[in-house]
């Protein structure tokens, strides 16, 4: 039997004293032999679809045979989630500091080298337990033993990170602005991308830039590298280092679609089945052509001019070199100049997302595209 619990985590206070809280749902498995899982959604305010995916996961997981513990956190960032302006939700940046909410997680690489030296001959079990304890202690120190305090966003991020550090597999559910589904996947975990029903994968290097996925896989990656330098070899994704984190981009912001959410929940369950988290064989990945692209080749195309944009390129389909991505309308030029300007690129690309508004300034990020893409090899 699995035990299901709901808790409410307090992540801060508003000026009036009102509490900022986040619901935390957990399945605790009786025989937790597989990797534990942490899934959160809505760290960015307008990116709400992950909440619907968590709803569908909660519904489906009740009927699954679990080999591990699973923690699910919708509404991960209540400040961003509630930050409306007119008809729109803002909430990709802290309105006070201007910092991206998903760049506030903590990882101090200087703890890795000393740990690897002290544990060079330790058992895998001791390394696993003590390194996890070390990383949790790092967060505890930040949260509770810091006389200078924390920003609102850091306080939220570190509390989420404390939950994530107790898991081996972390999924951070986001969306693009107007977007197709795509997956941010660490390069070492490329094989796992075949188990999500997501046709486009971005392979990210093993660098820490403050995001949740990096904050949870980079410590283990760095530790594995430090051991290797001293002659002790481990493989990322296996055994002690069976740690993976992904940012799952579910589509467009400002949208809830419960039917699509069910498809995405099933896709996540296929991945969790592959990792041994659940033993329900009915969850299998769909056959599809999956494309990948390295992060360096994931290019933003900035608008060459101000104007009104007619977005032309379809998401997820190869657009031939020279074919227009968009046309920009400039009514001020009508009659004595060019009223229409076409935007294209020099190579075939796969458009993944575009800006959410039709009116843009010169320099607005118009599209993001896979520039040098390739078919993801089947594992
Ligand atoms: Zn996001």
mmCIF file of C-alpha atoms in Angstrom, residues 312-314 316-326 343-351 369-371 373:
data_model
loop_
_atom_site.group_PDB
_atom_site.id
_atom_site.type_symbol
_atom_site.label_atom_id
_atom_site.label_comp_id
_atom_site.label_asym_id
_atom_site.label_seq_id
_atom_site.Cartn_x
_atom_site.Cartn_y
_atom_site.Cartn_z
ATOM 1 C CA UNK A 312 4.086 32.475 -39.908
ATOM 2 C CA UNK A 313 6.294 29.523 -39.033
ATOM 3 C CA UNK A 314 4.674 26.369 -37.627
ATOM 4 C CA UNK A 316 8.039 21.695 -34.556
ATOM 5 C CA UNK A 317 8.285 21.422 -38.330
ATOM 6 C CA UNK A 318 11.423 21.995 -40.327
ATOM 7 C CA UNK A 319 11.350 25.405 -41.996
ATOM 8 C CA UNK A 320 13.518 25.590 -45.126
ATOM 9 C CA UNK A 321 16.336 28.147 -45.405
ATOM 10 C CA UNK A 322 15.022 31.483 -46.653
ATOM 11 C CA UNK A 323 11.391 30.694 -45.843
ATOM 12 C CA UNK A 324 9.809 33.447 -43.725
ATOM 13 C CA UNK A 325 9.392 32.937 -39.990
ATOM 14 C CA UNK A 326 7.304 36.074 -39.673
ATOM 15 C CA UNK A 343 12.160 37.728 -41.507
ATOM 16 C CA UNK A 344 14.015 34.541 -42.498
ATOM 17 C CA UNK A 345 17.184 32.573 -41.672
ATOM 18 C CA UNK A 346 20.073 31.167 -43.691
ATOM 19 C CA UNK A 347 19.627 27.497 -42.727
ATOM 20 C CA UNK A 348 16.752 25.069 -42.136
ATOM 21 C CA UNK A 349 15.494 25.478 -38.560
ATOM 22 C CA UNK A 350 12.826 24.033 -36.277
ATOM 23 C CA UNK A 351 10.820 26.853 -34.657
ATOM 24 C CA UNK A 369 14.584 27.891 -32.999
ATOM 25 C CA UNK A 370 16.655 24.698 -33.159
ATOM 26 C CA UNK A 371 19.438 25.855 -35.490
ATOM 27 C CA UNK A 373 19.264 20.057 -34.994
#
